[in-house]
Coordinates of C-alpha atoms in Angstrom, one line a residue:
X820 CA 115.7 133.9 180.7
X821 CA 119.4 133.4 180.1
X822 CA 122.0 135.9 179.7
X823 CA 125.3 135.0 177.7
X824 CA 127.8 137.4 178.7
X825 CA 130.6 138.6 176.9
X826 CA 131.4 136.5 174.1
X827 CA 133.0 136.7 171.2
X828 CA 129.8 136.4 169.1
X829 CA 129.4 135.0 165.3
X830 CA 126.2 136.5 164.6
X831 CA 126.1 135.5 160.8
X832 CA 124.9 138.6 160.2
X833 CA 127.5 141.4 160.5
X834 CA 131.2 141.1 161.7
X835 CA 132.3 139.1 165.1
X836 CA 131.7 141.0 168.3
X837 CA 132.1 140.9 172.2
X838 CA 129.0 141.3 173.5
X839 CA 126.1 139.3 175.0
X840 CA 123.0 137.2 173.7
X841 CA 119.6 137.1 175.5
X842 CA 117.5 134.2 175.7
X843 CA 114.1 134.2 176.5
X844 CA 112.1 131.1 176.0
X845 CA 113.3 129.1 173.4
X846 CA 113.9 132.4 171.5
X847 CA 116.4 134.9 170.9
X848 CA 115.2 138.1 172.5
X849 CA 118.5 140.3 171.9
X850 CA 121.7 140.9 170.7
X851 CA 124.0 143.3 171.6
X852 CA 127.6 144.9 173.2
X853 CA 125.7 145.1 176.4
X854 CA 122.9 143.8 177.6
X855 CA 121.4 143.7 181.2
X856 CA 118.7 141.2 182.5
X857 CA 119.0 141.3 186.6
X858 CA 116.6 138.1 186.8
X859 CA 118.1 136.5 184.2
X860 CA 120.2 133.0 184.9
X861 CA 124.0 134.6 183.8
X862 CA 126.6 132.3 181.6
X863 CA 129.7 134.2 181.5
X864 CA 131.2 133.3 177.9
X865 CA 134.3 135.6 178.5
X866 CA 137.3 134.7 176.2
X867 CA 134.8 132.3 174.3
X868 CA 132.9 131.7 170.8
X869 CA 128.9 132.3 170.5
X870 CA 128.2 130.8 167.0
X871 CA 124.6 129.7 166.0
X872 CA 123.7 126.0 166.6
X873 CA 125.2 124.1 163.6
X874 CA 123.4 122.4 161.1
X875 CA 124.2 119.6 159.1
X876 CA 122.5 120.1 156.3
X877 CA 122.3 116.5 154.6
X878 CA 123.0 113.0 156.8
X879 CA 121.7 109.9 157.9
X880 CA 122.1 110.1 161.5
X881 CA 119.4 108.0 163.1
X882 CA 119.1 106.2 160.0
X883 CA 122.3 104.4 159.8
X884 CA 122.8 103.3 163.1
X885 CA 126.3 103.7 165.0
X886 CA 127.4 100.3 165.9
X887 CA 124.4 98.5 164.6
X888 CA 125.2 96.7 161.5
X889 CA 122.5 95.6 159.1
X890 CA 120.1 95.4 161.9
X891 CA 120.3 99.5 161.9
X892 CA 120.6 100.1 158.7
X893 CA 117.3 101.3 157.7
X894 CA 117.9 104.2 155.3
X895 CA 118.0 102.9 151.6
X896 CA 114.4 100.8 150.7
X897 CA 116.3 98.5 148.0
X898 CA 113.3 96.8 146.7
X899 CA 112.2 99.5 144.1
X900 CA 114.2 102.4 142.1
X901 CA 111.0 104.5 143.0
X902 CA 109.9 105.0 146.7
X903 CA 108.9 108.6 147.5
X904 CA 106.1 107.7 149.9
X905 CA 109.3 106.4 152.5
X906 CA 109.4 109.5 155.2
X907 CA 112.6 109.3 157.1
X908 CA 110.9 109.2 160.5
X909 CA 109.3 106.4 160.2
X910 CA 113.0 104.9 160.0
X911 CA 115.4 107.1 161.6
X912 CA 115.9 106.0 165.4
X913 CA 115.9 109.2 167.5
X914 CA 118.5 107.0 170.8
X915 CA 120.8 106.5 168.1
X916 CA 124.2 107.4 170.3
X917 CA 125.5 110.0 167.6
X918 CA 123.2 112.6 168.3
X919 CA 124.4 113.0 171.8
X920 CA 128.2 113.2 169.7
X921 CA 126.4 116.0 168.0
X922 CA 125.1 117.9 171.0
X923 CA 128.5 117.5 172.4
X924 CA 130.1 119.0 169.5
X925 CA 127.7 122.0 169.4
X926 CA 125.9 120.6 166.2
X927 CA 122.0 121.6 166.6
X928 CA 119.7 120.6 163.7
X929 CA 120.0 117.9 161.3
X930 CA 118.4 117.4 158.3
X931 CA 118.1 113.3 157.5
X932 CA 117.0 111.2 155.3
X933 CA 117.2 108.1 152.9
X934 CA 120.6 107.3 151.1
X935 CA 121.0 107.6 147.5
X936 CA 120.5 103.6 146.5
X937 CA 116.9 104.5 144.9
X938 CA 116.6 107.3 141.5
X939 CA 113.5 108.6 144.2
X940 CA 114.0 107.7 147.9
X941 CA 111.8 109.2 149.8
X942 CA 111.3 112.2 152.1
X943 CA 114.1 113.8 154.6
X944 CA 113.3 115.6 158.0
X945 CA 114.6 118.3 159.7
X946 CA 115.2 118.0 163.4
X947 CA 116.9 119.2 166.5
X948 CA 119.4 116.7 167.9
X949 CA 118.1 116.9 171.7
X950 CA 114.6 115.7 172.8
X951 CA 113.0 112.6 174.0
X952 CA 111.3 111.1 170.7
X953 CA 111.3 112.5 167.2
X954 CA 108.2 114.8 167.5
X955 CA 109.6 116.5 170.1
X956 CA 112.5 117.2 167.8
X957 CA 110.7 117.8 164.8
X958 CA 111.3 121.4 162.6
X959 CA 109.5 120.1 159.7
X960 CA 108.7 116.8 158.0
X961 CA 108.9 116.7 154.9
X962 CA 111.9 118.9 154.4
X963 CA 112.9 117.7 151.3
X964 CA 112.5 114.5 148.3
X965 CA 115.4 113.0 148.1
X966 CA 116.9 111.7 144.5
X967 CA 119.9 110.5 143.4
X968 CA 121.5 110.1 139.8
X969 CA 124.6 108.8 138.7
X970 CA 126.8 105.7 140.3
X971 CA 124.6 104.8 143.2
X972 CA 121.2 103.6 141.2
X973 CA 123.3 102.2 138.9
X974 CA 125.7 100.1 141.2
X975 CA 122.6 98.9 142.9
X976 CA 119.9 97.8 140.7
X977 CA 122.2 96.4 138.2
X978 CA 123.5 94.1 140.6
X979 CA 120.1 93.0 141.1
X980 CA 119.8 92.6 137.0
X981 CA 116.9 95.6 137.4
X982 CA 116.2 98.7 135.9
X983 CA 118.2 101.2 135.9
X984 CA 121.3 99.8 134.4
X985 CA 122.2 102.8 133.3
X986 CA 122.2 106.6 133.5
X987 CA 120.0 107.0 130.6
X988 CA 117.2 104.5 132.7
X989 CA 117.7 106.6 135.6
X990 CA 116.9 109.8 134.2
X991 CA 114.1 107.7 132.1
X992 CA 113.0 106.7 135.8
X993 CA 113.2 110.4 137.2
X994 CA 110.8 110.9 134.3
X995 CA 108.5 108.8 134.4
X996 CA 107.8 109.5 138.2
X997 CA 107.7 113.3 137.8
X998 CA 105.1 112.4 134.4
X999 CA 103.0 110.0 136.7
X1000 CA 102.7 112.2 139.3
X1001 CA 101.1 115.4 136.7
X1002 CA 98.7 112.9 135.4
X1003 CA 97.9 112.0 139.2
X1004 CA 97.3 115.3 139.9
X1005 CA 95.5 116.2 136.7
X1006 CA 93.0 113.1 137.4
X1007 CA 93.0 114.9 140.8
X1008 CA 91.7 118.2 139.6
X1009 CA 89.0 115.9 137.6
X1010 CA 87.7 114.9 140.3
X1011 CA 87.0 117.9 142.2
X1012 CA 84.9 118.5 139.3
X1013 CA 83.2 115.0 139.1
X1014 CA 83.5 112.8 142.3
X1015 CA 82.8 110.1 140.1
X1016 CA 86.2 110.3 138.5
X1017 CA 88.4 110.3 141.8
X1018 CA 92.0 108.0 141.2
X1019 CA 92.7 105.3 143.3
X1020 CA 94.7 107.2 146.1
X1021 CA 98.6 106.8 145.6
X1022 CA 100.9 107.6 148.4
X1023 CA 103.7 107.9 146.1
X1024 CA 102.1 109.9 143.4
X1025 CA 100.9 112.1 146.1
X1026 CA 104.0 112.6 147.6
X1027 CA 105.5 114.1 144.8
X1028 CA 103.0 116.6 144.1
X1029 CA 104.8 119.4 146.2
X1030 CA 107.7 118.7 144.6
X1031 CA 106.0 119.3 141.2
X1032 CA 104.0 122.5 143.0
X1033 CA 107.7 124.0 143.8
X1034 CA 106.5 123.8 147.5
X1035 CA 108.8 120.8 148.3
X1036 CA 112.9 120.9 148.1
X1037 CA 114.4 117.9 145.8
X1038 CA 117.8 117.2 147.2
X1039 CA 119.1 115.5 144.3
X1040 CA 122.8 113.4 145.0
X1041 CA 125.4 114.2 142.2
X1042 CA 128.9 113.3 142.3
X1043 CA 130.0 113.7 138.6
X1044 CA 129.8 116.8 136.1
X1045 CA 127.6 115.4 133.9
X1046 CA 125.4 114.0 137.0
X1047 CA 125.2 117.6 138.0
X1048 CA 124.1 118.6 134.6
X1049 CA 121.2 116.1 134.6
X1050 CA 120.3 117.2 137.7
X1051 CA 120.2 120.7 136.6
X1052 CA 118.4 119.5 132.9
X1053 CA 115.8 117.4 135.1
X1054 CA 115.0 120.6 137.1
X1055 CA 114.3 122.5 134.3
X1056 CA 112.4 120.0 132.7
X1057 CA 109.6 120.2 135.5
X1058 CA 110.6 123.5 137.0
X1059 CA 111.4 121.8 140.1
X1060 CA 113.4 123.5 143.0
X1061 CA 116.9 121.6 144.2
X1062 CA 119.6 121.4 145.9
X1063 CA 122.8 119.7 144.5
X1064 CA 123.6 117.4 146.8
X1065 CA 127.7 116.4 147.5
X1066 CA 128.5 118.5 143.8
X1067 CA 132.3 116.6 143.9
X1068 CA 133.1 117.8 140.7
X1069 CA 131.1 121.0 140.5
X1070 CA 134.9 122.7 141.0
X1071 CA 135.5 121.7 137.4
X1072 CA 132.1 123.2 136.1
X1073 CA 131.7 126.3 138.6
X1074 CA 130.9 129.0 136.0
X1075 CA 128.1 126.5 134.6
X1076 CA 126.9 126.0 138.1
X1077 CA 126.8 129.9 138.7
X1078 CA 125.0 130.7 135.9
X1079 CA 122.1 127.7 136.1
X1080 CA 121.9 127.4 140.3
X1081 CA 120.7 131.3 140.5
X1082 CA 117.2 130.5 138.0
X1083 CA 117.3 126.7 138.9
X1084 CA 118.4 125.6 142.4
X1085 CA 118.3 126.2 145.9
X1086 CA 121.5 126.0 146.2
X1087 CA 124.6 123.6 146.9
X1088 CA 125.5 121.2 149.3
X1089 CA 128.9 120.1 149.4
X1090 CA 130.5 117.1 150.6
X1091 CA 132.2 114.9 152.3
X1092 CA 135.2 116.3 151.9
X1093 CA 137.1 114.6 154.7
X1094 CA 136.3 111.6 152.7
X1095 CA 138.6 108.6 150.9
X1096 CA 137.9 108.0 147.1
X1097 CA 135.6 105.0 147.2
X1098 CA 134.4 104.9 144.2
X1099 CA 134.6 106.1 140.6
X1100 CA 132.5 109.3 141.3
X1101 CA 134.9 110.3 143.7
X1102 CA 137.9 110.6 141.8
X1103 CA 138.0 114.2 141.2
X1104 CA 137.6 114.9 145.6
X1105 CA 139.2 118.5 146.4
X1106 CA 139.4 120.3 149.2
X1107 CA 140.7 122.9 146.8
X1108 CA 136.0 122.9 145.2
X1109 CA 135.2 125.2 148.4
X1110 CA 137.2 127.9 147.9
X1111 CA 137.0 127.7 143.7
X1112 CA 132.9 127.5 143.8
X1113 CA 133.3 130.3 146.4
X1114 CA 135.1 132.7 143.7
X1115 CA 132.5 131.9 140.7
X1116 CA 130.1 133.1 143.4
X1117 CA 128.2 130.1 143.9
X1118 CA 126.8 130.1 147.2
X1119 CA 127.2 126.5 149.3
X1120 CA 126.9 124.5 152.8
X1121 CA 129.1 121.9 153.8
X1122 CA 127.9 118.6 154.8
X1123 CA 129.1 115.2 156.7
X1124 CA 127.0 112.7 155.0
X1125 CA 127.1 110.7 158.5
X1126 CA 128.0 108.0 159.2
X1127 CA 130.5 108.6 156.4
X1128 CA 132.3 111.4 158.3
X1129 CA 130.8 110.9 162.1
X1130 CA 129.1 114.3 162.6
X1131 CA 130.4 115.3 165.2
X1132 CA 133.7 116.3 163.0
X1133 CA 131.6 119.2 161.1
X1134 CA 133.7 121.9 162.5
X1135 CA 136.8 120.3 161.5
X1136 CA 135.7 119.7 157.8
X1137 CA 134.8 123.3 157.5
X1138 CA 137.7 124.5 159.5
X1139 CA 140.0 122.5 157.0
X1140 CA 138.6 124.9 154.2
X1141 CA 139.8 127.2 155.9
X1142 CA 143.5 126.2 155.7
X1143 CA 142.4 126.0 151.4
X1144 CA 142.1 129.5 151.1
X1145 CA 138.4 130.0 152.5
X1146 CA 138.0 133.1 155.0
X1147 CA 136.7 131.7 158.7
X1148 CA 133.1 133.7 158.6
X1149 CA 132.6 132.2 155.3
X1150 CA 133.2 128.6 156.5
X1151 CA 130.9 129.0 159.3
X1152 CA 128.2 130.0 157.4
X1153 CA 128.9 127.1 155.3
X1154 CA 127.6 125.0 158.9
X1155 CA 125.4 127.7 159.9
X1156 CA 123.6 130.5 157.9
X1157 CA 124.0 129.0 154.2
X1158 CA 122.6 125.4 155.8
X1159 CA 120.0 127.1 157.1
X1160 CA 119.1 129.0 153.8
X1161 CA 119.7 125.9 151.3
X1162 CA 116.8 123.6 153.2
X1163 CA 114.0 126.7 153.6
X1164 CA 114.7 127.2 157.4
X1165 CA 116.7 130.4 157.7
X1166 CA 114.2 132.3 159.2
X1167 CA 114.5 130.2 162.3
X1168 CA 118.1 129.1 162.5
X1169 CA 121.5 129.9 161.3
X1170 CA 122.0 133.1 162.9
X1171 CA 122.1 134.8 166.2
X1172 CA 119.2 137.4 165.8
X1173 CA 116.0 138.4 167.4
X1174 CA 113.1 135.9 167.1
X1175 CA 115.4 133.1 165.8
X1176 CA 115.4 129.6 167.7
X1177 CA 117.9 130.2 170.7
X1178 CA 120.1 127.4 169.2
X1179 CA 123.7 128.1 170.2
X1180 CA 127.0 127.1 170.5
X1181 CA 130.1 128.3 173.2
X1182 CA 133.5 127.1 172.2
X1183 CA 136.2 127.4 174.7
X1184 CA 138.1 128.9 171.5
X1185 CA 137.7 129.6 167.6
X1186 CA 135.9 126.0 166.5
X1187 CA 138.2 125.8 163.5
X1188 CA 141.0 125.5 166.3
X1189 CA 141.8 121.9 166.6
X1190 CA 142.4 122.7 170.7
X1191 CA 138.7 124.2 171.1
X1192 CA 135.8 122.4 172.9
X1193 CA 132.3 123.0 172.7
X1194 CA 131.6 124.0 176.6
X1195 CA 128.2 124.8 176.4
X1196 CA 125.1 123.7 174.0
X1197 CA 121.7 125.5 174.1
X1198 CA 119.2 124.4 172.1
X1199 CA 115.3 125.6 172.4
X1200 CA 116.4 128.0 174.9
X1201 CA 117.8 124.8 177.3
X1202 CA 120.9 124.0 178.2
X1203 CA 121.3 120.7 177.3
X1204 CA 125.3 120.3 177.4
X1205 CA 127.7 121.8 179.2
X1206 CA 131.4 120.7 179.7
X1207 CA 133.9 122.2 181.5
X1208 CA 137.0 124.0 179.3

């Protein structure tokens, strides 16, 4: 067992608190002002920050490589607009030095996966940052089907002189997978009928069928308005559940979003924020979106996109909200509870409750203040960092 004593604790569920955090196991065992557990290994957190392990809810880390080049850049399959059967672990490499940067900064869970080159690109994990090889990471693979519409497809198959060209032929694309896939499955249920009639087996047909069934999460990326509305029109089309992935310019359309993301989506995830504007898509980048989609009531995380904001700078992306108009609490559940809820996992992390994973983070002060550290990072119920204030 491990007793955190008398920290100022983010609980994600009900105000900030001093009080301590029982660990027992790689779970949470209780919460409260005062707590007492005489055989219990003690970390005094006096004058510090308990927040919940945070969670970047969409990157590449592992995937992109830090340092690498080419040679470890294995997270867009450019050879076909249509990959779903690509699963991020067979490409993600789990020594990659940025997740130690992301222990170090407190940052728990990741959920990564392929880049946005391909109109389908294949299936994202969700994973803890500290362990030995990926399955000993692992929270749950797949997490999500990763698509992308707008700029990205485009820029990179029509350099190739390949379909899609256009956005029209990416949504045609989007289509024509999602179509394939329910006559896969209808020549499926055939078959249970008559063996005789049993489809060649398709690995990429078949991995969309949860996404068709409603069991799988499509993180679709969408820069632009109208990119968002495709997304949103795609979803309705095969009553698919999403997430709007980076949503730049879903300030400018936040009443629309409100209104369709409550029947149609799982929710949003926005970023990078601390981001230049390197392309088209990008033009419209506010730090002002937070705090606007917050007032229309649309509920969002925050993301890094790593390597294009290194991850362990998180904290500082949200905390930079914060100085837009955003109140802290809400900012951390942007990194923390909201994360959590927007990729399915909420009932194991994102918060500091009973039965949750014993994720955590200490700060030596409030992590949107530049001056705090990360002093301590517990993750399964381990200590696997600890630094010195």
């Amino acid at each position: 067992m491990i007793l955190l004593k008398n920290g100022i604790v983010h609980t994600m569920e009900s105000a900030p608190f001093t009080g301590d955090v029982l660990i027992d196991g790689a779970s949470i065992l209780a919460v409260a002002a005062r707590l007492d557990a005489p055989d219990a290994e003690r970390i005094d957190a006096s004058g510090c920050h308990v927040i919940p392990g945070i969670i970047d809810a969409h990157c590449h880390i592992g995937m992109w490589e830090d340092g690498m080049g080419e040679e470890g850049a294995d997270g867009n399959e450019c050879s076909d607009p249509i990959t779903p059967q690509m699963r991020a672990i067979d490409g993600l490499n789990p020594f990659d030095p940025c997740f130690d940067e992301a222990v170090a900064a407190g940052i728990t869970t990741v959920v990564t996966g392929p880049g946005s080159a391909n109109v389908i690109g294949g299936q994202f994990a969700a994973l803890k940052t500290h362990g030995r090889t990926i399955e000993e990471r692992l929270i749950q693979a797949p997490i999500a089907m990763k698509a992308a519409v707008g700029e990205n497809p485009k820029r990179v198959y029509g350099d190739q002189k390949a379909t899609p060209y256009t956005r029209m032929a990416i949504a045609a694309l989007f289509r024509k997978a999602l179509t394939d896939a329910q006559e896969y499955q209808t020549a499926l249920d055939e078959a249970s009928r008559d063996p005789g009639k049993k489809p060649e087996r398709d690995l990429a047909l078949e991995a969309l069928l949860p996404v068709l069934k409603g069991e799988l999460l499509m993180k679709i990326h969408a820069h632009r308005a109208d990119d968002i509305l495709t997304a949103l029109r795609l979803a309705r089309e095969f009553n698919l559940k999403i997430s709007i992935e980076h949503c730049t310019e879903g300030h400018l359309i936040a009443d629309v979003l409100k209104e369709q993301t409550d029947a149609l989506c799982a929710g949003v995830i926005l970023g990078p924020l601390l981001s230049d504007r390197a392309k088209i898509e990008l033009r419209n980048l506010s730090y002002r979106a937070p705090k606007t989609l917050f007032d229309a009531g649309v509920e969002f995380a925050l993301m890094t996109d790593h390597p294009v904001i290194p991850i362990q700078y998180l904290p500082v992306c949200a905390g930079l909200m914060v100085r837009e108009g955003l109140d802290e609490e809400t900012a951390l559940a942007c990194i923390t509870k909201n994360a959590a809820r927007v990729v399915g996992l909420s009932e194991r992390i994102g918060r500091i409750a009973p039965g949750c994973d014993a994720d955590i983070a200490i700060y030596s002060g409030h992590p949107f203040d530049y001056r705090a550290r990360c002093i301590t990072t517990i993750i399964n119920g381990r200590v696997v960092y600890s630094k010195k204030a």
